[in-house]
Amino acid sequence: MSTFSERYGYVVKPLQLESMTIELRNRIWNIYRCEICNDIAVIDSHYLEEIMDACGLSYTSVYDNADLDKNLAVFRKWYDQAEWYRIYDFVEIYLAFLPTKDLSDAIDNFNGVLSAENAGYRVIGRQVVPITNEYEIKCIEQAQQTPYNSINVHLKKATELFSRRPLPDYENSIKESISAVEAVCSIITGLSGKNATLGKTIKKLKDYGVHIHPSMVCPSRFRGQ
């Protein structure tokens, strides 16, 4: 929750891009620490071992199967000294291991903290990506949750390529996005194989009650397809 001075512009938190304050670092840790100590995530010592390993921390010499608190202390020392981008690596690794049933609450918790601390990133799916605005974030989240895996895979890949830093792969991100549109058109029209090109499926959409404004279709792009 923002304070009076923040709400009325007397104190402005700077946007945290390619940086992380100690407050944000601590609040991200608190989310993780709370979840592994209750029954919501049902995480045991073996789970922590996998996360430590994935973060590049050599647990083989420090890991103690019988002492979760000791392992957390070792991990916290690494966490406090890690570069800001490694903290976001950790968030993604944690979410990758998290059971699907617990994912939504965890994402909400992380995004609540990221928003409150004015971080320039948000969690979408199981990835941390740069934000543009909250409306676009919601649209991307919804787009990745269709009933069709063929669409979701392309959109998630497009998001991953777009959010790569320091060198985003815009070209291939666009290609994946177009492939997602192609998959949607193929599902609607029922076309497959060589007939499932974007040009051919778009032309068929009107037969299934889907009408696209002419300004959104480039005739030269699809001529002969």
PDB file of C-alpha atoms in Angstrom:
ATOM      1  CA  MET A   1       0.000   0.000   0.000  1.00  0.00           C
ATOM      2  CA  SER A   2       1.390   3.418  -0.964  1.00  0.00           C
ATOM      3  CA  THR A   3       1.909   6.096   1.663  1.00  0.00           C
ATOM      4  CA  PHE A   4       0.302   9.547   1.701  1.00  0.00           C
ATOM      5  CA  SER A   5       3.468  11.194   0.393  1.00  0.00           C
ATOM      6  CA  GLU A   6       3.718   8.689  -2.456  1.00  0.00           C
ATOM      7  CA  ARG A   7       0.036   8.969  -3.447  1.00  0.00           C
ATOM      8  CA  TYR A   8       0.143  12.739  -3.670  1.00  0.00           C
ATOM      9  CA  GLY A   9       3.522  13.023  -5.347  1.00  0.00           C
ATOM     10  CA  TYR A  10       5.610  14.420  -2.486  1.00  0.00           C
ATOM     11  CA  VAL A  11       7.866  11.364  -2.644  1.00  0.00           C
ATOM     12  CA  VAL A  12       8.365   9.572  -5.934  1.00  0.00           C
ATOM     13  CA  LYS A  13       9.948   6.140  -6.079  1.00  0.00           C
ATOM     14  CA  PRO A  14      12.263   5.897  -9.092  1.00  0.00           C
ATOM     15  CA  LEU A  15      11.517   3.164 -11.621  1.00  0.00           C
ATOM     16  CA  GLN A  16      13.805   0.236 -10.897  1.00  0.00           C
ATOM     17  CA  LEU A  17      15.214  -0.801 -14.255  1.00  0.00           C
ATOM     18  CA  GLU A  18      18.423  -2.834 -14.298  1.00  0.00           C
ATOM     19  CA  SER A  19      18.691  -2.237 -10.571  1.00  0.00           C
ATOM     20  CA  MET A  20      17.149  -3.359  -7.290  1.00  0.00           C
ATOM     21  CA  THR A  21      16.852  -1.613  -3.947  1.00  0.00           C
ATOM     22  CA  ILE A  22      17.485  -3.480  -0.711  1.00  0.00           C
ATOM     23  CA  GLU A  23      13.775  -3.049   0.119  1.00  0.00           C
ATOM     24  CA  LEU A  24      12.699  -4.830  -3.059  1.00  0.00           C
ATOM     25  CA  ARG A  25      15.296  -7.556  -2.577  1.00  0.00           C
ATOM     26  CA  ASN A  26      14.093  -8.183   0.973  1.00  0.00           C
ATOM     27  CA  ARG A  27      10.407  -8.221   0.029  1.00  0.00           C
ATOM     28  CA  ILE A  28      11.023 -10.784  -2.734  1.00  0.00           C
ATOM     29  CA  TRP A  29      12.889 -12.961  -0.235  1.00  0.00           C
ATOM     30  CA  ASN A  30      10.057 -12.639   2.286  1.00  0.00           C
ATOM     31  CA  ILE A  31       7.561 -13.998  -0.236  1.00  0.00           C
ATOM     32  CA  TYR A  32       9.776 -17.016  -0.851  1.00  0.00           C
ATOM     33  CA  ARG A  33      10.551 -17.527   2.851  1.00  0.00           C
ATOM     34  CA  CYS A  34       6.882 -17.417   3.856  1.00  0.00           C
ATOM     35  CA  GLU A  35       5.780 -19.862   1.175  1.00  0.00           C
ATOM     36  CA  ILE A  36       8.366 -22.526   1.913  1.00  0.00           C
ATOM     37  CA  CYS A  37       7.454 -22.454   5.591  1.00  0.00           C
ATOM     38  CA  ASN A  38       3.748 -23.122   5.209  1.00  0.00           C
ATOM     39  CA  ASP A  39       1.517 -25.712   3.604  1.00  0.00           C
ATOM     40  CA  ILE A  40       0.561 -23.586   0.591  1.00  0.00           C
ATOM     41  CA  ALA A  41       3.529 -24.595  -1.525  1.00  0.00           C
ATOM     42  CA  VAL A  42       4.334 -27.855   0.310  1.00  0.00           C
ATOM     43  CA  ILE A  43       8.057 -27.498  -0.272  1.00  0.00           C
ATOM     44  CA  ASP A  44      10.584 -29.686   1.500  1.00  0.00           C
ATOM     45  CA  SER A  45      14.357 -29.665   1.828  1.00  0.00           C
ATOM     46  CA  HIS A  46      14.806 -31.478  -1.471  1.00  0.00           C
ATOM     47  CA  TYR A  47      12.989 -28.633  -3.214  1.00  0.00           C
ATOM     48  CA  LEU A  48      15.367 -26.082  -1.722  1.00  0.00           C
ATOM     49  CA  GLU A  49      18.306 -28.240  -2.819  1.00  0.00           C
ATOM     50  CA  GLU A  50      17.093 -28.120  -6.431  1.00  0.00           C
ATOM     51  CA  ILE A  51      16.657 -24.346  -6.332  1.00  0.00           C
ATOM     52  CA  MET A  52      20.107 -23.816  -4.842  1.00  0.00           C
ATOM     53  CA  ASP A  53      21.608 -26.002  -7.529  1.00  0.00           C
ATOM     54  CA  ALA A  54      19.720 -24.236 -10.337  1.00  0.00           C
ATOM     55  CA  CYS A  55      20.944 -20.870  -9.042  1.00  0.00           C
ATOM     56  CA  GLY A  56      24.502 -22.093  -9.397  1.00  0.00           C
ATOM     57  CA  LEU A  57      25.109 -22.507  -5.665  1.00  0.00           C
ATOM     58  CA  SER A  58      27.166 -25.608  -4.962  1.00  0.00           C
ATOM     59  CA  TYR A  59      25.026 -27.263  -2.322  1.00  0.00           C
ATOM     60  CA  THR A  60      27.057 -30.484  -2.350  1.00  0.00           C
ATOM     61  CA  SER A  61      29.473 -29.097   0.220  1.00  0.00           C
ATOM     62  CA  VAL A  62      27.010 -27.107   2.326  1.00  0.00           C
ATOM     63  CA  TYR A  63      23.655 -28.836   1.998  1.00  0.00           C
ATOM     64  CA  ASP A  64      22.314 -30.529   5.112  1.00  0.00           C
ATOM     65  CA  ASN A  65      19.355 -32.872   4.574  1.00  0.00           C
ATOM     66  CA  ALA A  66      18.349 -32.591   8.216  1.00  0.00           C
ATOM     67  CA  ASP A  67      18.492 -28.826   8.697  1.00  0.00           C
ATOM     68  CA  LEU A  68      16.261 -26.636   6.510  1.00  0.00           C
ATOM     69  CA  ASP A  69      17.097 -23.469   8.469  1.00  0.00           C
ATOM     70  CA  LYS A  70      20.822 -24.016   7.951  1.00  0.00           C
ATOM     71  CA  ASN A  71      20.318 -24.458   4.231  1.00  0.00           C
ATOM     72  CA  LEU A  72      18.195 -21.318   4.062  1.00  0.00           C
ATOM     73  CA  ALA A  73      20.926 -19.373   5.848  1.00  0.00           C
ATOM     74  CA  VAL A  74      23.492 -20.497   3.268  1.00  0.00           C
ATOM     75  CA  PHE A  75      21.126 -19.650   0.443  1.00  0.00           C
ATOM     76  CA  ARG A  76      20.283 -16.233   1.959  1.00  0.00           C
ATOM     77  CA  LYS A  77      23.987 -15.334   2.070  1.00  0.00           C
ATOM     78  CA  TRP A  78      24.213 -16.003  -1.673  1.00  0.00           C
ATOM     79  CA  TYR A  79      20.954 -14.120  -2.255  1.00  0.00           C
ATOM     80  CA  ASP A  80      22.093 -10.983  -0.398  1.00  0.00           C
ATOM     81  CA  GLN A  81      25.295 -10.796  -2.452  1.00  0.00           C
ATOM     82  CA  ALA A  82      23.823 -11.664  -5.853  1.00  0.00           C
ATOM     83  CA  GLU A  83      23.541  -9.152  -8.695  1.00  0.00           C
ATOM     84  CA  TRP A  84      20.055  -7.715  -9.228  1.00  0.00           C
ATOM     85  CA  TYR A  85      19.439  -9.798 -12.353  1.00  0.00           C
ATOM     86  CA  ARG A  86      20.305 -13.007 -10.501  1.00  0.00           C
ATOM     87  CA  ILE A  87      17.439 -12.260  -8.106  1.00  0.00           C
ATOM     88  CA  TYR A  88      15.070 -12.302 -11.061  1.00  0.00           C
ATOM     89  CA  ASP A  89      16.765 -15.531 -12.215  1.00  0.00           C
ATOM     90  CA  PHE A  90      15.896 -16.926  -8.798  1.00  0.00           C
ATOM     91  CA  VAL A  91      12.246 -15.827  -9.085  1.00  0.00           C
ATOM     92  CA  GLU A  92      11.944 -17.636 -12.435  1.00  0.00           C
ATOM     93  CA  ILE A  93      13.671 -20.745 -11.082  1.00  0.00           C
ATOM     94  CA  TYR A  94      11.402 -20.770  -8.047  1.00  0.00           C
ATOM     95  CA  LEU A  95       8.294 -20.447 -10.211  1.00  0.00           C
ATOM     96  CA  ALA A  96       9.553 -23.164 -12.556  1.00  0.00           C
ATOM     97  CA  PHE A  97       9.629 -25.629  -9.650  1.00  0.00           C
ATOM     98  CA  LEU A  98       6.377 -24.411  -8.085  1.00  0.00           C
ATOM     99  CA  PRO A  99       3.334 -26.696  -8.530  1.00  0.00           C
ATOM    100  CA  THR A 100       0.736 -25.305 -10.943  1.00  0.00           C
ATOM    101  CA  LYS A 101      -1.933 -25.116  -8.228  1.00  0.00           C
ATOM    102  CA  ASP A 102       0.212 -22.626  -6.285  1.00  0.00           C
ATOM    103  CA  LEU A 103       1.395 -20.575  -9.264  1.00  0.00           C
ATOM    104  CA  SER A 104      -1.349 -17.951  -9.442  1.00  0.00           C
ATOM    105  CA  ASP A 105      -1.024 -16.863  -5.803  1.00  0.00           C
ATOM    106  CA  ALA A 106       2.771 -16.711  -6.064  1.00  0.00           C
ATOM    107  CA  ILE A 107       2.602 -14.552  -9.205  1.00  0.00           C
ATOM    108  CA  ASP A 108       0.120 -12.205  -7.522  1.00  0.00           C
ATOM    109  CA  ASN A 109       2.409 -11.902  -4.495  1.00  0.00           C
ATOM    110  CA  PHE A 110       5.505 -11.165  -6.560  1.00  0.00           C
ATOM    111  CA  ASN A 111       3.717  -8.685  -8.818  1.00  0.00           C
ATOM    112  CA  GLY A 112       2.212  -6.928  -5.814  1.00  0.00           C
ATOM    113  CA  VAL A 113       5.697  -6.324  -4.428  1.00  0.00           C
ATOM    114  CA  LEU A 114       7.163  -5.376  -7.815  1.00  0.00           C
ATOM    115  CA  SER A 115       4.368  -2.862  -8.323  1.00  0.00           C
ATOM    116  CA  ALA A 116       4.630  -1.414  -4.816  1.00  0.00           C
ATOM    117  CA  GLU A 117       8.391  -0.937  -5.164  1.00  0.00           C
ATOM    118  CA  ASN A 118       8.014   0.537  -8.673  1.00  0.00           C
ATOM    119  CA  ALA A 119      10.107  -2.166 -10.312  1.00  0.00           C
ATOM    120  CA  GLY A 120      10.294  -2.058 -14.098  1.00  0.00           C
ATOM    121  CA  TYR A 121       9.434  -5.748 -14.354  1.00  0.00           C
ATOM    122  CA  ARG A 122       6.482  -8.049 -13.800  1.00  0.00           C
ATOM    123  CA  VAL A 123       5.938 -11.798 -13.693  1.00  0.00           C
ATOM    124  CA  ILE A 124       3.988 -13.236 -16.617  1.00  0.00           C
ATOM    125  CA  GLY A 125       3.490 -16.997 -16.579  1.00  0.00           C
ATOM    126  CA  ARG A 126       6.742 -18.207 -15.079  1.00  0.00           C
ATOM    127  CA  GLN A 127       8.924 -15.441 -16.503  1.00  0.00           C
ATOM    128  CA  VAL A 128      10.026 -11.990 -15.367  1.00  0.00           C
ATOM    129  CA  VAL A 129       9.628  -9.471 -18.199  1.00  0.00           C
ATOM    130  CA  PRO A 130      10.049  -5.697 -18.602  1.00  0.00           C
ATOM    131  CA  ILE A 131       6.766  -3.815 -18.301  1.00  0.00           C
ATOM    132  CA  THR A 132       5.223  -1.226 -20.560  1.00  0.00           C
ATOM    133  CA  ASN A 133       1.938  -0.710 -18.726  1.00  0.00           C
ATOM    134  CA  GLU A 134      -0.404  -2.760 -16.570  1.00  0.00           C
ATOM    135  CA  TYR A 135      -3.061  -3.107 -19.276  1.00  0.00           C
ATOM    136  CA  GLU A 136      -0.581  -4.686 -21.689  1.00  0.00           C
ATOM    137  CA  ILE A 137       0.653  -7.031 -18.954  1.00  0.00           C
ATOM    138  CA  LYS A 138      -2.915  -8.276 -18.388  1.00  0.00           C
ATOM    139  CA  CYS A 139      -3.416  -8.781 -22.114  1.00  0.00           C
ATOM    140  CA  ILE A 140      -0.242 -10.843 -22.405  1.00  0.00           C
ATOM    141  CA  GLU A 141      -1.226 -12.943 -19.379  1.00  0.00           C
ATOM    142  CA  GLN A 142      -4.650 -13.677 -20.854  1.00  0.00           C
ATOM    143  CA  ALA A 143      -3.218 -14.434 -24.293  1.00  0.00           C
ATOM    144  CA  GLN A 144      -0.949 -17.119 -22.824  1.00  0.00           C
ATOM    145  CA  GLN A 145      -3.836 -18.954 -21.168  1.00  0.00           C
ATOM    146  CA  THR A 146      -5.859 -20.218 -24.120  1.00  0.00           C
ATOM    147  CA  PRO A 147      -7.208 -23.796 -24.205  1.00  0.00           C
ATOM    148  CA  TYR A 148      -4.798 -24.540 -27.069  1.00  0.00           C
ATOM    149  CA  ASN A 149      -1.211 -25.466 -26.313  1.00  0.00           C
ATOM    150  CA  SER A 150      -0.088 -24.731 -29.880  1.00  0.00           C
ATOM    151  CA  ILE A 151      -1.003 -21.061 -29.347  1.00  0.00           C
ATOM    152  CA  ASN A 152       0.360 -20.785 -25.799  1.00  0.00           C
ATOM    153  CA  VAL A 153       3.765 -22.206 -26.747  1.00  0.00           C
ATOM    154  CA  HIS A 154       4.326 -19.594 -29.457  1.00  0.00           C
ATOM    155  CA  LEU A 155       3.201 -16.697 -27.259  1.00  0.00           C
ATOM    156  CA  LYS A 156       5.380 -17.767 -24.343  1.00  0.00           C
ATOM    157  CA  LYS A 157       8.364 -18.095 -26.667  1.00  0.00           C
ATOM    158  CA  ALA A 158       7.625 -14.658 -28.138  1.00  0.00           C
ATOM    159  CA  THR A 159       7.567 -13.175 -24.633  1.00  0.00           C
ATOM    160  CA  GLU A 160      10.844 -14.854 -23.736  1.00  0.00           C
ATOM    161  CA  LEU A 161      12.592 -13.572 -26.875  1.00  0.00           C
ATOM    162  CA  PHE A 162      11.196 -10.057 -26.405  1.00  0.00           C
ATOM    163  CA  SER A 163      12.335  -9.865 -22.769  1.00  0.00           C
ATOM    164  CA  ARG A 164      15.920 -11.026 -23.316  1.00  0.00           C
ATOM    165  CA  ARG A 165      18.398  -8.528 -21.965  1.00  0.00           C
ATOM    166  CA  PRO A 166      20.630  -6.833 -22.900  1.00  0.00           C
ATOM    167  CA  LEU A 167      19.813  -7.898 -26.481  1.00  0.00           C
ATOM    168  CA  PRO A 168      16.099  -8.575 -27.111  1.00  0.00           C
ATOM    169  CA  ASP A 169      15.449 -10.794 -30.122  1.00  0.00           C
ATOM    170  CA  TYR A 170      12.674  -8.702 -31.665  1.00  0.00           C
ATOM    171  CA  GLU A 171      12.793 -10.403 -35.062  1.00  0.00           C
ATOM    172  CA  ASN A 172      12.175 -13.909 -33.760  1.00  0.00           C
ATOM    173  CA  SER A 173       9.715 -12.620 -31.172  1.00  0.00           C
ATOM    174  CA  ILE A 174       7.621 -11.231 -34.026  1.00  0.00           C
ATOM    175  CA  LYS A 175       7.930 -14.531 -35.902  1.00  0.00           C
ATOM    176  CA  GLU A 176       6.663 -16.456 -32.870  1.00  0.00           C
ATOM    177  CA  SER A 177       3.777 -13.997 -32.480  1.00  0.00           C
ATOM    178  CA  ILE A 178       2.817 -14.486 -36.129  1.00  0.00           C
ATOM    179  CA  SER A 179       3.021 -18.253 -35.657  1.00  0.00           C
ATOM    180  CA  ALA A 180       0.583 -17.897 -32.756  1.00  0.00           C
ATOM    181  CA  VAL A 181      -1.848 -16.002 -35.020  1.00  0.00           C
ATOM    182  CA  GLU A 182      -1.381 -18.696 -37.655  1.00  0.00           C
ATOM    183  CA  ALA A 183      -2.208 -21.360 -35.075  1.00  0.00           C
ATOM    184  CA  VAL A 184      -5.403 -19.504 -34.107  1.00  0.00           C
ATOM    185  CA  CYS A 185      -6.478 -19.257 -37.748  1.00  0.00           C
ATOM    186  CA  SER A 186      -5.731 -22.943 -38.339  1.00  0.00           C
ATOM    187  CA  ILE A 187      -7.854 -23.957 -35.353  1.00  0.00           C
ATOM    188  CA  ILE A 188     -10.775 -21.808 -36.501  1.00  0.00           C
ATOM    189  CA  THR A 189     -10.685 -22.931 -40.141  1.00  0.00           C
ATOM    190  CA  GLY A 190      -9.630 -26.536 -39.557  1.00  0.00           C
ATOM    191  CA  LEU A 191      -6.901 -26.241 -42.198  1.00  0.00           C
ATOM    192  CA  SER A 192      -3.670 -28.154 -41.653  1.00  0.00           C
ATOM    193  CA  GLY A 193      -0.397 -29.009 -43.342  1.00  0.00           C
ATOM    194  CA  LYS A 194       0.495 -27.003 -46.454  1.00  0.00           C
ATOM    195  CA  ASN A 195      -2.940 -25.398 -46.445  1.00  0.00           C
ATOM    196  CA  ALA A 196      -2.442 -23.904 -42.983  1.00  0.00           C
ATOM    197  CA  THR A 197      -0.375 -20.886 -44.042  1.00  0.00           C
ATOM    198  CA  LEU A 198      -1.372 -17.563 -42.546  1.00  0.00           C
ATOM    199  CA  GLY A 199      -2.419 -16.184 -45.920  1.00  0.00           C
ATOM    200  CA  LYS A 200      -4.729 -19.076 -46.752  1.00  0.00           C
ATOM    201  CA  THR A 201      -6.285 -19.331 -43.301  1.00  0.00           C
ATOM    202  CA  ILE A 202      -6.971 -15.590 -43.058  1.00  0.00           C
ATOM    203  CA  LYS A 203      -8.843 -15.718 -46.361  1.00  0.00           C
ATOM    204  CA  LYS A 204     -11.000 -18.518 -44.947  1.00  0.00           C
ATOM    205  CA  LEU A 205     -11.859 -16.802 -41.669  1.00  0.00           C
ATOM    206  CA  LYS A 206     -14.882 -14.989 -43.067  1.00  0.00           C
ATOM    207  CA  ASP A 207     -16.435 -18.362 -43.910  1.00  0.00           C
ATOM    208  CA  TYR A 208     -16.465 -19.048 -40.157  1.00  0.00           C
ATOM    209  CA  GLY A 209     -17.929 -15.719 -39.100  1.00  0.00           C
ATOM    210  CA  VAL A 210     -14.636 -13.970 -38.370  1.00  0.00           C
ATOM    211  CA  HIS A 211     -14.328 -10.672 -40.203  1.00  0.00           C
ATOM    212  CA  ILE A 212     -11.053  -8.735 -40.200  1.00  0.00           C
ATOM    213  CA  HIS A 213     -10.933  -5.068 -41.167  1.00  0.00           C
ATOM    214  CA  PRO A 214      -9.209  -4.671 -44.572  1.00  0.00           C
ATOM    215  CA  SER A 215      -6.672  -2.256 -43.086  1.00  0.00           C
ATOM    216  CA  MET A 216      -5.307  -5.082 -40.927  1.00  0.00           C
ATOM    217  CA  VAL A 217      -4.590  -7.335 -43.899  1.00  0.00           C
ATOM    218  CA  CYS A 218      -1.792  -6.578 -46.365  1.00  0.00           C
ATOM    219  CA  PRO A 219      -2.813  -8.077 -49.752  1.00  0.00           C
ATOM    220  CA  SER A 220       0.752  -8.149 -51.099  1.00  0.00           C
ATOM    221  CA  ARG A 221       1.939 -10.078 -48.041  1.00  0.00           C
ATOM    222  CA  PHE A 222      -0.448 -12.957 -48.682  1.00  0.00           C
ATOM    223  CA  ARG A 223      -0.721 -12.888 -52.483  1.00  0.00           C
ATOM    224  CA  GLY A 224      -0.348 -16.363 -53.911  1.00  0.00           C
ATOM    225  CA  GLN A 225      -0.448 -18.125 -50.551  1.00  0.00           C
TER     226      GLN A 225
END
